[in-house]
PDB file of C-alpha atoms and ligand atoms in Angstrom:
ATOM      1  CA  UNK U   1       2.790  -1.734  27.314  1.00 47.00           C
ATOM      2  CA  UNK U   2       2.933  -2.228  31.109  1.00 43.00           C
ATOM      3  CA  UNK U   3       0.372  -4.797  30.575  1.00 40.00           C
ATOM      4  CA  UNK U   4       2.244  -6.654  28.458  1.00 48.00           C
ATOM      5  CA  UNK U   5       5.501  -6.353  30.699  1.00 53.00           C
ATOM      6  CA  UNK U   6       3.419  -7.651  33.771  1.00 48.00           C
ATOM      7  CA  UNK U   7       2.055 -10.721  31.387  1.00 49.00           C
ATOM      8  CA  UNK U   8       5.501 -11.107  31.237  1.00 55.00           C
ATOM      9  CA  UNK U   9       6.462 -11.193  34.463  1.00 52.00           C
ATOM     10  CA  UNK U  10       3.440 -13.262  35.829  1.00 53.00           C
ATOM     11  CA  UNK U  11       5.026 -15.786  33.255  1.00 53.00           C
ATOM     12  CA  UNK U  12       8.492 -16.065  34.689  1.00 58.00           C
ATOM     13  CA  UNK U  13       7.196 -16.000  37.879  1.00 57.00           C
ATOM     14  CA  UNK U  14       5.174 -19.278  37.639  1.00 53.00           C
ATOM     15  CA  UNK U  15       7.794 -20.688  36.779  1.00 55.00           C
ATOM     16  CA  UNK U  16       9.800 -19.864  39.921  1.00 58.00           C
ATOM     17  CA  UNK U  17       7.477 -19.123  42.507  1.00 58.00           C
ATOM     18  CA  UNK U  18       5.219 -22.485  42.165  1.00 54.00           C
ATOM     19  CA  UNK U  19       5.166 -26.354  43.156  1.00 60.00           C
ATOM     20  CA  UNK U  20       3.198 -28.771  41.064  1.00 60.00           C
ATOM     21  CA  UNK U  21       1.238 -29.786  44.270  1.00 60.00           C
ATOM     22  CA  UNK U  22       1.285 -26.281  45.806  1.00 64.00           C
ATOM     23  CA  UNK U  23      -2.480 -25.117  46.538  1.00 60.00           C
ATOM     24  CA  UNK U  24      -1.504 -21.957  44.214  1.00 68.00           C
ATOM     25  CA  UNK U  25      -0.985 -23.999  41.627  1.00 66.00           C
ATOM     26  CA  UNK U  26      -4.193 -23.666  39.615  1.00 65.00           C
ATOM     27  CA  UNK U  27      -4.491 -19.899  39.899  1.00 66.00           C
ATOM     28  CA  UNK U  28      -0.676 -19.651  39.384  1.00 67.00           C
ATOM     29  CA  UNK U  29      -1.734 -21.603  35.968  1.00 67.00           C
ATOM     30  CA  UNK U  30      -4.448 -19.720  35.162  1.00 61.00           C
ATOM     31  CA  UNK U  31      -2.378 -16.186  34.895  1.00 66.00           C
ATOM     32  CA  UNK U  32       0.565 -18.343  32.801  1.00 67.00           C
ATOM     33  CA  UNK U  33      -2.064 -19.249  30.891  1.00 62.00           C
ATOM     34  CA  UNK U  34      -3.108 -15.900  30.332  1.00 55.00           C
ATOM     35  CA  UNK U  35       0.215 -14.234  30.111  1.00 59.00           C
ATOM     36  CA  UNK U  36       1.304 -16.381  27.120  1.00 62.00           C
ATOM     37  CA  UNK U  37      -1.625 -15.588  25.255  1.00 52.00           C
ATOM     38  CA  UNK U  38      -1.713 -11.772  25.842  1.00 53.00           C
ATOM     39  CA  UNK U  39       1.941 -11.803  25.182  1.00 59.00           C
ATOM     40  CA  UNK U  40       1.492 -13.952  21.819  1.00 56.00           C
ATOM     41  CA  UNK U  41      -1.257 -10.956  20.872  1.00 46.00           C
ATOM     42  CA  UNK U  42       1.364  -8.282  21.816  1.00 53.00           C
ATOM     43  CA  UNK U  43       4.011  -9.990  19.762  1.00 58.00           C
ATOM     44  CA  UNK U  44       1.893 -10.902  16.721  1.00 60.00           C
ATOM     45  CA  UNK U  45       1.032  -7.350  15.436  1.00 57.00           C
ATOM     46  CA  UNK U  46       4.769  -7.272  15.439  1.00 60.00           C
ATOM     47  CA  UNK U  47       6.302  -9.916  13.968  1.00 60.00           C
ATOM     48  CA  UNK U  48       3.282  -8.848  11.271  1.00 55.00           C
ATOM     49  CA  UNK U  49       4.248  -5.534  10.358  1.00 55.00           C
ATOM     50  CA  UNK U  50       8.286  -7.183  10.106  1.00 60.00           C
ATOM     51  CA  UNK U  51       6.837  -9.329   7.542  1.00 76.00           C
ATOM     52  CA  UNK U  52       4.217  -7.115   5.610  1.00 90.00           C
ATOM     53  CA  UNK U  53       4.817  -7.488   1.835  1.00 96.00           C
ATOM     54  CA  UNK U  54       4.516  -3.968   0.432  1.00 98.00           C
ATOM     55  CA  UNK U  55       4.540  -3.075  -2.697  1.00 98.00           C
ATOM     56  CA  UNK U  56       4.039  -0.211  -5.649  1.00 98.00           C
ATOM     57  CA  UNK U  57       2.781  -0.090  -8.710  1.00 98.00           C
ATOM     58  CA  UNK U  58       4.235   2.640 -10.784  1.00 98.00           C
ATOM     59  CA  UNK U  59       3.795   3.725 -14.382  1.00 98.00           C
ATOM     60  CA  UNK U  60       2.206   6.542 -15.997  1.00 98.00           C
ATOM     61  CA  UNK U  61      -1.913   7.093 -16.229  1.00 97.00           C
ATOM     62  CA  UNK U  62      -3.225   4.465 -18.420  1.00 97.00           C
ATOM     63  CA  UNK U  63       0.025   1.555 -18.370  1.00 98.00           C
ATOM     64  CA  UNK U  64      -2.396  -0.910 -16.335  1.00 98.00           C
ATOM     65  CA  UNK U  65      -1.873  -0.005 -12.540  1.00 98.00           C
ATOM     66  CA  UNK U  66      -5.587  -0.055 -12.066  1.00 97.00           C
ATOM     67  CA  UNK U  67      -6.049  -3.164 -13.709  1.00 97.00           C
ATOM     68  CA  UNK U  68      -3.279  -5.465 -12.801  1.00 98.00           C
ATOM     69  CA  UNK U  69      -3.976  -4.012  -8.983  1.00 98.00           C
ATOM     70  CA  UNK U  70      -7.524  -6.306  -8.976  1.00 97.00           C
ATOM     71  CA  UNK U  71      -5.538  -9.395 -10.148  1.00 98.00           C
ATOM     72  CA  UNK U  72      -2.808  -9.069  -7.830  1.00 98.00           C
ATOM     73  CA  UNK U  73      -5.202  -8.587  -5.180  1.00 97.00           C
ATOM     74  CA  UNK U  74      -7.483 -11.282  -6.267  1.00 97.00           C
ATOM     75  CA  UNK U  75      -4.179 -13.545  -6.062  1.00 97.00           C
ATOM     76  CA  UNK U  76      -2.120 -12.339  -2.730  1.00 96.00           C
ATOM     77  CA  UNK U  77      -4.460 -10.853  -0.464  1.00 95.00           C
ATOM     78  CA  UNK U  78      -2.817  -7.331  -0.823  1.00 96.00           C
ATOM     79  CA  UNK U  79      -4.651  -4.285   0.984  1.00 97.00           C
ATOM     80  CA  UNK U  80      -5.273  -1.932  -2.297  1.00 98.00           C
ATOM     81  CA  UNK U  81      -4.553   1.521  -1.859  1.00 98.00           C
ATOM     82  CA  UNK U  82      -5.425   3.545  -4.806  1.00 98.00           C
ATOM     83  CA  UNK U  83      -5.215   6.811  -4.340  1.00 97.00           C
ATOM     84  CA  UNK U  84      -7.355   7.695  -7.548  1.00 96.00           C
ATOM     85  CA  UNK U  85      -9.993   5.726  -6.103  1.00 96.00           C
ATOM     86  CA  UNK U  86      -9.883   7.691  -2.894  1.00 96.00           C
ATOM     87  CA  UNK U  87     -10.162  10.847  -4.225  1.00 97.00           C
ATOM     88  CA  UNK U  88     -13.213  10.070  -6.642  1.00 96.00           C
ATOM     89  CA  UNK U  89     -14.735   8.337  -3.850  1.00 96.00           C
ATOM     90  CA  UNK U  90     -14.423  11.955  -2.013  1.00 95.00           C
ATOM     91  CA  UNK U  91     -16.044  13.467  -5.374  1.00 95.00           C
ATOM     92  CA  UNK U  92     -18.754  11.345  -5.354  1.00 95.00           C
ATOM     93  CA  UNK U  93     -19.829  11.886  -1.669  1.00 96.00           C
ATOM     94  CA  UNK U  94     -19.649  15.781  -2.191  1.00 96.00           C
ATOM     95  CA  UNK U  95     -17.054  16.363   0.576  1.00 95.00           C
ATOM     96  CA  UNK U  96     -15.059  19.346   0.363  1.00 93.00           C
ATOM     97  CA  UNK U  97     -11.632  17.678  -0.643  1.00 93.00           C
ATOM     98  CA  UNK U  98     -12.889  16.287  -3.474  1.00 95.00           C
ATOM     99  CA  UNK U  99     -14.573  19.263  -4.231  1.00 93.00           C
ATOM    100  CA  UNK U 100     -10.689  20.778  -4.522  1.00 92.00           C
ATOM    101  CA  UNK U 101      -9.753  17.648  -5.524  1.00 95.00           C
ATOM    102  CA  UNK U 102     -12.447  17.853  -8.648  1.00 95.00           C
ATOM    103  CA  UNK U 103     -11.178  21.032 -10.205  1.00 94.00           C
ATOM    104  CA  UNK U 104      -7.631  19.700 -10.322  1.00 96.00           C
ATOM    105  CA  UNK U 105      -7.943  15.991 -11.499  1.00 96.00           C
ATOM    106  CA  UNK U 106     -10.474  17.911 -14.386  1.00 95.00           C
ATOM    107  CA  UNK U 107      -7.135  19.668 -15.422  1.00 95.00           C
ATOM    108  CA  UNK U 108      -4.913  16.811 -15.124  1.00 96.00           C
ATOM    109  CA  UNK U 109      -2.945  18.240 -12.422  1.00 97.00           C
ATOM    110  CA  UNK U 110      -2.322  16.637  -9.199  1.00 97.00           C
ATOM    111  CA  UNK U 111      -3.853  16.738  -5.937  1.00 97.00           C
ATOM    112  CA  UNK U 112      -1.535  18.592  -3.323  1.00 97.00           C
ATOM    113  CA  UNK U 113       0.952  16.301  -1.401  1.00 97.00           C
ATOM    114  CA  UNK U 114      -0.619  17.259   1.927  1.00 96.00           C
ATOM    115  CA  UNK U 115      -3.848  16.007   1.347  1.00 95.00           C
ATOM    116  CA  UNK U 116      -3.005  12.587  -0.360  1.00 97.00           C
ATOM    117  CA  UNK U 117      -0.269  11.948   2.280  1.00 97.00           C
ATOM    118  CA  UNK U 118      -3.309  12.404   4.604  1.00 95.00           C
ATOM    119  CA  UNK U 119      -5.589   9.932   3.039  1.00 95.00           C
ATOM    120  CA  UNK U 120      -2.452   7.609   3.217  1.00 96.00           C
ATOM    121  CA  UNK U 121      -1.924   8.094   6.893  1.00 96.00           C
ATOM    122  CA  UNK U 122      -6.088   6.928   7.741  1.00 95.00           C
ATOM    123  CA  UNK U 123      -5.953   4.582   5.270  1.00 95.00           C
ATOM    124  CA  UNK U 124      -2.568   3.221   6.593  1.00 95.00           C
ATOM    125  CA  UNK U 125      -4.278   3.379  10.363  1.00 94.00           C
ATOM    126  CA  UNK U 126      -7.271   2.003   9.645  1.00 94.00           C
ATOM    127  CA  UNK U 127      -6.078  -1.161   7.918  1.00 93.00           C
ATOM    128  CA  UNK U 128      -3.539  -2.689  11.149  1.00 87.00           C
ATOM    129  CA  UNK U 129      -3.670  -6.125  10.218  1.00 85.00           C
ATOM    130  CA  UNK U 130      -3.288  -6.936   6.757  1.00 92.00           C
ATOM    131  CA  UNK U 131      -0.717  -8.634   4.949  1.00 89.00           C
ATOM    132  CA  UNK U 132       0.501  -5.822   2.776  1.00 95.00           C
ATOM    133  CA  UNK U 133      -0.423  -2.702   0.962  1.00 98.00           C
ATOM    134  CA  UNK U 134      -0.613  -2.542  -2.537  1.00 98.00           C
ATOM    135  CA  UNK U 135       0.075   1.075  -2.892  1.00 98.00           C
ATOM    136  CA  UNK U 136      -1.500   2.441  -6.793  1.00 98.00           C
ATOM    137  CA  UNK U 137      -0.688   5.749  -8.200  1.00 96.00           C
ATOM    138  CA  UNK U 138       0.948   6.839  -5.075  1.00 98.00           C
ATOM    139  CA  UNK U 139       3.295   8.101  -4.156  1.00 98.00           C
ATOM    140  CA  UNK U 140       3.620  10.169  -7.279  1.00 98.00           C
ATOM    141  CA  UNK U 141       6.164  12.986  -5.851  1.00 98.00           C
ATOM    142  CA  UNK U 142       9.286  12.717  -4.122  1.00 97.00           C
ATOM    143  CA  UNK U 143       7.892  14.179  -0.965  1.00 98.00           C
ATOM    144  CA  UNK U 144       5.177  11.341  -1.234  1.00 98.00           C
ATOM    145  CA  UNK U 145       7.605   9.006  -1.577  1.00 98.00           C
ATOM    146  CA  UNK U 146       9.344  10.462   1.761  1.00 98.00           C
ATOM    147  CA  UNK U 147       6.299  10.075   3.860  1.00 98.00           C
ATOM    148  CA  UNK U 148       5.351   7.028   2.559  1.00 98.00           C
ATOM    149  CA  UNK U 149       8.837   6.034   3.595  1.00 98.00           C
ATOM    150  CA  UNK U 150       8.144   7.821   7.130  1.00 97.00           C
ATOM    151  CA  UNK U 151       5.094   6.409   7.799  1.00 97.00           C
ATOM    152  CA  UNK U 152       6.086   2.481   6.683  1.00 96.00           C
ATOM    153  CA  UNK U 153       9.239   3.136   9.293  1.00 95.00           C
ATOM    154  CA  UNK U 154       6.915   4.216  12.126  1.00 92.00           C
ATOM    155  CA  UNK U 155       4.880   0.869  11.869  1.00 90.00           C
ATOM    156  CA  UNK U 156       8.324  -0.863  11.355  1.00 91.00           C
ATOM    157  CA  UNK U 157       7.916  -1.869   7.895  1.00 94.00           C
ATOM    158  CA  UNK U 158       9.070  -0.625   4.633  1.00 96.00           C
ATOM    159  CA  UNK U 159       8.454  -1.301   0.387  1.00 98.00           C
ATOM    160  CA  UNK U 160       9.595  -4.385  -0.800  1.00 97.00           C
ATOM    161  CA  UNK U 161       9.353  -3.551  -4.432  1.00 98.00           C
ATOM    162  CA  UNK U 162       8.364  -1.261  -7.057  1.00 98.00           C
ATOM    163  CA  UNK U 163       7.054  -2.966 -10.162  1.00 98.00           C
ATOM    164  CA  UNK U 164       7.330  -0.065 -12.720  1.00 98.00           C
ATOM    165  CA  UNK U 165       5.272  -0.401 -15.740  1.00 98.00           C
ATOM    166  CA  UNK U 166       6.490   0.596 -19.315  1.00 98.00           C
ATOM    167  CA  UNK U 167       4.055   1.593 -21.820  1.00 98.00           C
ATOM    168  CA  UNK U 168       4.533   3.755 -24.850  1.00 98.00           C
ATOM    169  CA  UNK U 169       2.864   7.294 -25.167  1.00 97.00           C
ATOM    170  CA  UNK U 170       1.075   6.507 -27.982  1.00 97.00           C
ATOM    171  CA  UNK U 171      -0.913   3.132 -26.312  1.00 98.00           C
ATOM    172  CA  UNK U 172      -1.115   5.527 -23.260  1.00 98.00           C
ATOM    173  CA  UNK U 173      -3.378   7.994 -25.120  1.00 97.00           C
ATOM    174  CA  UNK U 174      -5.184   5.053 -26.531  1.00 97.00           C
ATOM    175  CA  UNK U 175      -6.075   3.424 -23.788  1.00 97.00           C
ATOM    176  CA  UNK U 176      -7.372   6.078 -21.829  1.00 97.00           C
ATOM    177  CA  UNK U 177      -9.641   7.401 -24.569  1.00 96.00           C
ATOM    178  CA  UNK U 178     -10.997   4.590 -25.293  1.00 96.00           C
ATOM    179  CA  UNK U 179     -12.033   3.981 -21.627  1.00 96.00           C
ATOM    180  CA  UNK U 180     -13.042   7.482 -21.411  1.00 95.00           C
ATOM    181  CA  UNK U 181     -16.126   5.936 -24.016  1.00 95.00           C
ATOM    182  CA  UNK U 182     -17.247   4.032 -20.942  1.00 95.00           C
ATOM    183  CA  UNK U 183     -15.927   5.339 -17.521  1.00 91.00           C
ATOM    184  CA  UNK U 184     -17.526   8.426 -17.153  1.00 89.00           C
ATOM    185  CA  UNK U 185     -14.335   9.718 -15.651  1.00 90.00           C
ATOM    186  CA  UNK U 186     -14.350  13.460 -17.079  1.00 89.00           C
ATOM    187  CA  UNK U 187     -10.074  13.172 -17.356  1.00 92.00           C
ATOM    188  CA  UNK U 188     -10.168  10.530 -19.644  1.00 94.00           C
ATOM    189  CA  UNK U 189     -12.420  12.191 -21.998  1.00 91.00           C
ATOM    190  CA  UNK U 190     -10.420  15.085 -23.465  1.00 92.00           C
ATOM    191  CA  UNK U 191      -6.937  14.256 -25.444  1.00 94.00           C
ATOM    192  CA  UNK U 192      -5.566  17.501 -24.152  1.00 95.00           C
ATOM    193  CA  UNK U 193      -6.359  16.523 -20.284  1.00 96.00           C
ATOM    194  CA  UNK U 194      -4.511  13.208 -21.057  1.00 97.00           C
ATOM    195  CA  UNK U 195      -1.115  15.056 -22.693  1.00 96.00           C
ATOM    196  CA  UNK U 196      -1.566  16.811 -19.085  1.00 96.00           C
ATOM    197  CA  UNK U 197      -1.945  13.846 -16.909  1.00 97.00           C
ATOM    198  CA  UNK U 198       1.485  12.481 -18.645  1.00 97.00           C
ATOM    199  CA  UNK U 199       3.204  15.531 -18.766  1.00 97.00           C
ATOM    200  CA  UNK U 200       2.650  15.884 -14.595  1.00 97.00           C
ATOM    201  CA  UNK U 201       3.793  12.146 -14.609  1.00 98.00           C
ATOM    202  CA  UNK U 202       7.017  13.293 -16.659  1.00 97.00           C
ATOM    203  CA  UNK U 203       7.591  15.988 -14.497  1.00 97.00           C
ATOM    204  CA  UNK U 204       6.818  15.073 -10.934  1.00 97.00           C
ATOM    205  CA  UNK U 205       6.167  11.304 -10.868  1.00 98.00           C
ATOM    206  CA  UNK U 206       9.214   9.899 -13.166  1.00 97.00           C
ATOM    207  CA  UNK U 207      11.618  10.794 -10.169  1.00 97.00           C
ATOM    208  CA  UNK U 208       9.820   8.385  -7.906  1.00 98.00           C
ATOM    209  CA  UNK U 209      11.257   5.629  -9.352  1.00 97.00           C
ATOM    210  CA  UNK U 210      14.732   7.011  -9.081  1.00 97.00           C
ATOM    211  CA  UNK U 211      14.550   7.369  -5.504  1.00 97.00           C
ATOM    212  CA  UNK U 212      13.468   4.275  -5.201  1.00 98.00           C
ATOM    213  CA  UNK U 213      16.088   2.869  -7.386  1.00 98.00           C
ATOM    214  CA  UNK U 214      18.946   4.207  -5.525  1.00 96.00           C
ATOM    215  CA  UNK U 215      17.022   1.342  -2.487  1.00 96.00           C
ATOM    216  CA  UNK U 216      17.540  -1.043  -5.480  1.00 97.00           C
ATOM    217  CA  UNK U 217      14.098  -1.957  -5.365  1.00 98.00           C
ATOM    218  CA  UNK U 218      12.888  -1.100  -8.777  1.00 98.00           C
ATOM    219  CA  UNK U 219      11.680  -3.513 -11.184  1.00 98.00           C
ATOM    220  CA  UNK U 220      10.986  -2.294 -14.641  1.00 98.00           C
ATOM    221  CA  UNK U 221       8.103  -4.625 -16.587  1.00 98.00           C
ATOM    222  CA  UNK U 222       6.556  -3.846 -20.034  1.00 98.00           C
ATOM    223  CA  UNK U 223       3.607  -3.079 -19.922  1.00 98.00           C
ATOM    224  CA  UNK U 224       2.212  -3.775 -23.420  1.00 98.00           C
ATOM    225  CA  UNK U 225       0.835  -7.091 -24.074  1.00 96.00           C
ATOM    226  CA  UNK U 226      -1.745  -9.168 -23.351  1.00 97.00           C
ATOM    227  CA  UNK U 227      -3.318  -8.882 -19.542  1.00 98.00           C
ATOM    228  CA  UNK U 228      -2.247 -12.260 -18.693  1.00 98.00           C
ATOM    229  CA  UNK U 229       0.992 -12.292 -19.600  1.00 98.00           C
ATOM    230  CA  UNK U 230       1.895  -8.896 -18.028  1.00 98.00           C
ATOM    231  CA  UNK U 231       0.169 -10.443 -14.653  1.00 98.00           C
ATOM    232  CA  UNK U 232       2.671 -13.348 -14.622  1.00 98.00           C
ATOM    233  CA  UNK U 233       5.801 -11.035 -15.264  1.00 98.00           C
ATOM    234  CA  UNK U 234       3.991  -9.076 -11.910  1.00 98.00           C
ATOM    235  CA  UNK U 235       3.505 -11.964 -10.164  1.00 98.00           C
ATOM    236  CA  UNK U 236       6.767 -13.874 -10.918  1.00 98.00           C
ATOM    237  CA  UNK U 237       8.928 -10.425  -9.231  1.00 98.00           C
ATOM    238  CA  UNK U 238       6.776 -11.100  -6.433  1.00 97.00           C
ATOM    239  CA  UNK U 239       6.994 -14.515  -5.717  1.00 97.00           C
ATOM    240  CA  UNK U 240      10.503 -14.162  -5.789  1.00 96.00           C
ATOM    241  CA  UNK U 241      10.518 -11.834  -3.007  1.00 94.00           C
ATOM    242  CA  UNK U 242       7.675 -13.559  -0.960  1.00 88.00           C
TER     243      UNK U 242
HETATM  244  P1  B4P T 301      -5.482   7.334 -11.089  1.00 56.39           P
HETATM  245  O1  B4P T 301      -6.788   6.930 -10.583  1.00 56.39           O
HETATM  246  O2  B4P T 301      -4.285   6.800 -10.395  1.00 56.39           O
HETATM  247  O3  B4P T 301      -5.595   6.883 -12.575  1.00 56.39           O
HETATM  248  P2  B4P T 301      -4.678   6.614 -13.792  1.00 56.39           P
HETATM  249  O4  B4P T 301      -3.234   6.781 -13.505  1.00 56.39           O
HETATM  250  O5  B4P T 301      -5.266   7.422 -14.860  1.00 56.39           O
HETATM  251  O6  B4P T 301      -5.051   5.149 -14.222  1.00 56.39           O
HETATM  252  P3  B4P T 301      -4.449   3.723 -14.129  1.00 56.39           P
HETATM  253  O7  B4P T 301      -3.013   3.686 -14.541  1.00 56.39           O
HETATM  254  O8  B4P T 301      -4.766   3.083 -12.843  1.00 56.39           O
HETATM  255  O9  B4P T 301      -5.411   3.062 -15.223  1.00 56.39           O
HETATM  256  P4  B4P T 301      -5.202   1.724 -15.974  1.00 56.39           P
HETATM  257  O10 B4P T 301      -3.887   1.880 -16.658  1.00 56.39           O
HETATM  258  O11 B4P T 301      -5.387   0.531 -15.133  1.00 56.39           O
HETATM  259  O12 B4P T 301      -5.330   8.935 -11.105  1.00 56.39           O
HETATM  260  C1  B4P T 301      -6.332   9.808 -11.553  1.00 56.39           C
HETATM  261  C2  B4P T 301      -6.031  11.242 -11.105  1.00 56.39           C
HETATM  262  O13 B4P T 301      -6.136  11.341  -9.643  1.00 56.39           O
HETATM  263  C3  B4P T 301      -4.637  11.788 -11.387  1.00 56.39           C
HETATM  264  O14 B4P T 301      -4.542  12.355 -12.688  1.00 56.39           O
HETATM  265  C4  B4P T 301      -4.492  12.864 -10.256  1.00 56.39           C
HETATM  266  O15 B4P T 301      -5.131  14.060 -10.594  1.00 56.39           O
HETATM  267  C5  B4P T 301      -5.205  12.268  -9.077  1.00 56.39           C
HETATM  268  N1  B4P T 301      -4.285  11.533  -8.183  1.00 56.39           N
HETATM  269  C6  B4P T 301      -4.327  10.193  -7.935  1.00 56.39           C
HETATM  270  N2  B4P T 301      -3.348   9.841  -7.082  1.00 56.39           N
HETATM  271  C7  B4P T 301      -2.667  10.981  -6.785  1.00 56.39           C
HETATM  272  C8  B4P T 301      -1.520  11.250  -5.964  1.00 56.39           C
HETATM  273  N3  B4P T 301      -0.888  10.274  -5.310  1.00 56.39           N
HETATM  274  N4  B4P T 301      -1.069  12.536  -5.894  1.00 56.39           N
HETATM  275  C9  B4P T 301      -1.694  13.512  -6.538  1.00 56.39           C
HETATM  276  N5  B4P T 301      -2.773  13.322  -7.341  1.00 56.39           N
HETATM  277  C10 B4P T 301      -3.265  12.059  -7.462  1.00 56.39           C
HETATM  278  O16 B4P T 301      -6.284   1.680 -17.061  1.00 56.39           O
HETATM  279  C11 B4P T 301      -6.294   2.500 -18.213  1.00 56.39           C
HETATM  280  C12 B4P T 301      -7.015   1.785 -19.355  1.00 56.39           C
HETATM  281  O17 B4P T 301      -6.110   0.910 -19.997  1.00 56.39           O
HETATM  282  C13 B4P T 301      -8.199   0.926 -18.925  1.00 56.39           C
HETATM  283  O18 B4P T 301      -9.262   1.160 -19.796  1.00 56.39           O
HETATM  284  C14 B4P T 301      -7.697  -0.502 -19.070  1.00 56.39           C
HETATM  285  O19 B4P T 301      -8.718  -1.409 -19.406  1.00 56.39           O
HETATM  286  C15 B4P T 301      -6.676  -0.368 -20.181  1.00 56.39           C
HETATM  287  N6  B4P T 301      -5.612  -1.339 -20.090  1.00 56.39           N
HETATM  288  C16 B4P T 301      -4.918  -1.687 -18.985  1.00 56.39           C
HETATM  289  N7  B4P T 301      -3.990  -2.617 -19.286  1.00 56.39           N
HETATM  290  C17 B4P T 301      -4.096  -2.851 -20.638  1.00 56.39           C
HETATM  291  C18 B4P T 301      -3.399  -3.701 -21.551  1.00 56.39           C
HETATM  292  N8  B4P T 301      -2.411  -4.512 -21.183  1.00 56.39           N
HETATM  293  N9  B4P T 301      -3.745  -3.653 -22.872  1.00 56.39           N
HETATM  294  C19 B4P T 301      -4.742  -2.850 -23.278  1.00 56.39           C
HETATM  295  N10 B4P T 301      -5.440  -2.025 -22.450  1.00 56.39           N
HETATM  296  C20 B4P T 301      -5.128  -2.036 -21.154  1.00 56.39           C
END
């Protein structure tokens, strides 16, 4: 920060201190020079992070987050942030929090708040520069939705949208059993697991959209349909915020 302030100053005083024809002139040039472009790199993170697109994809297991998420990023650039993906990445590399995180996702429950708000916070960290996050299947509590809140504010940014998608029980159960014939994922394989994965949505995630609503940034799209079509509802809600 000093840094920057002295860029600054060596700026302003070029423009004070020095004669076209003085004998200073080049080396009073060469440090303007320098200032404006170490202030321009200062600024830019900034003026970034004020005009990060973020956004959420919401809806219960199986209504498409996962899906849509690879088109939207094919087509905006987003940074995807899936917290699913996380946490069977840290299953398949044997570490201990996906160890804990194992046993739970097996039951259909969710993985505590602390550690996903974690994996947010690196994730978050070790991304500075992008255009936006596309945040999938998180937050999925209230208190998620709090720090997710936090931490945007701290980087001086926030959620422009949450695209909530609709999609019946019935196609929800569906859906995941029939990937459950291919993914290998051990929570789409059992009906019972499923009716607990959507009962924990019904019971802890539901309310994230209404704390987002009261922000009037919820946008409810159905998500039943052909792929295609439910892209261009996604994508028209975000061009219009873009
Ligand atoms: P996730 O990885 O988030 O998985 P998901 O909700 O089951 O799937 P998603 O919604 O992305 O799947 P998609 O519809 O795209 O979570 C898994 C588990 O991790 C959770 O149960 C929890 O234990 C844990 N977890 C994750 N995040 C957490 C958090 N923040 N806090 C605590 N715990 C957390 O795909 C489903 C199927 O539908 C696919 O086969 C797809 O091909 C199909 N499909 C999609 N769109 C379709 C369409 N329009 N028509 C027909 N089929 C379609």
């Amino acid at each position: 920060m000093v840094c920057h302030i002295l860029d600054i100053c060596w700026v302003l005083h070029f423009f004070t201190m020095y004669e076209a024809d003085s004998p200073s002139f080049m080396q009073g040039f060469g440090r303007f020079v320098n200032g404006i472009i170490r202030t321009v790199h200062y600024i830019c993170p900034y003026l970034r992070l004020v005009t990060m697109f973020n956004l959420i994809l919401f809806g219960p297991p199986g209504s498409g987050k996962g899906t849509q998420s690879e088109k939207l990023i094919a087509r905006y650039g987003f940074k995807h942030l899936s917290t699913g993906d996380i946490l069977r990445n840290e299953i398949k590399n044997g570490t201990a929090l996906g160890l804990e995180a194992k046993n739970l996702m097996d039951q259909g429950q969710l993985v505590p708040d602390a550690v996903v708000i974690g994996m947010i916070r690196t994730a978050l960290e070790q991304n500075p520069g992008v255009n936006g996050f596309l945040f999938d299947g998180f937050p999925r509590t209230n208190t998620q939705a709090e720090a997710l809140d936090a931490l945007l504010t701290e980087k001086n940014t926030s959620i422009k949208v949450v695209l909530a998608l609709q999609v019946s029980k019935t196609e929800l159960i569906k859906r995941l059993l029939n990937r459950g014939l291919t993914s290998g994922r051990t929570d789409d394989v059992n009906e019972s697991v499923i009716g607990s994965r959507i009962e924990e949505y019904e019971r802890k995630t539901a309310a994230v959209a209404d704390h987002y609503k009261k922000l009037d940034k919820v946008v409810y799209i159905p998500g039943e349909g052909g792929l295609e079509q439910i892209f261009t509802s996604l994508s028209k809600e975000i061009d219009e915020r873009s």
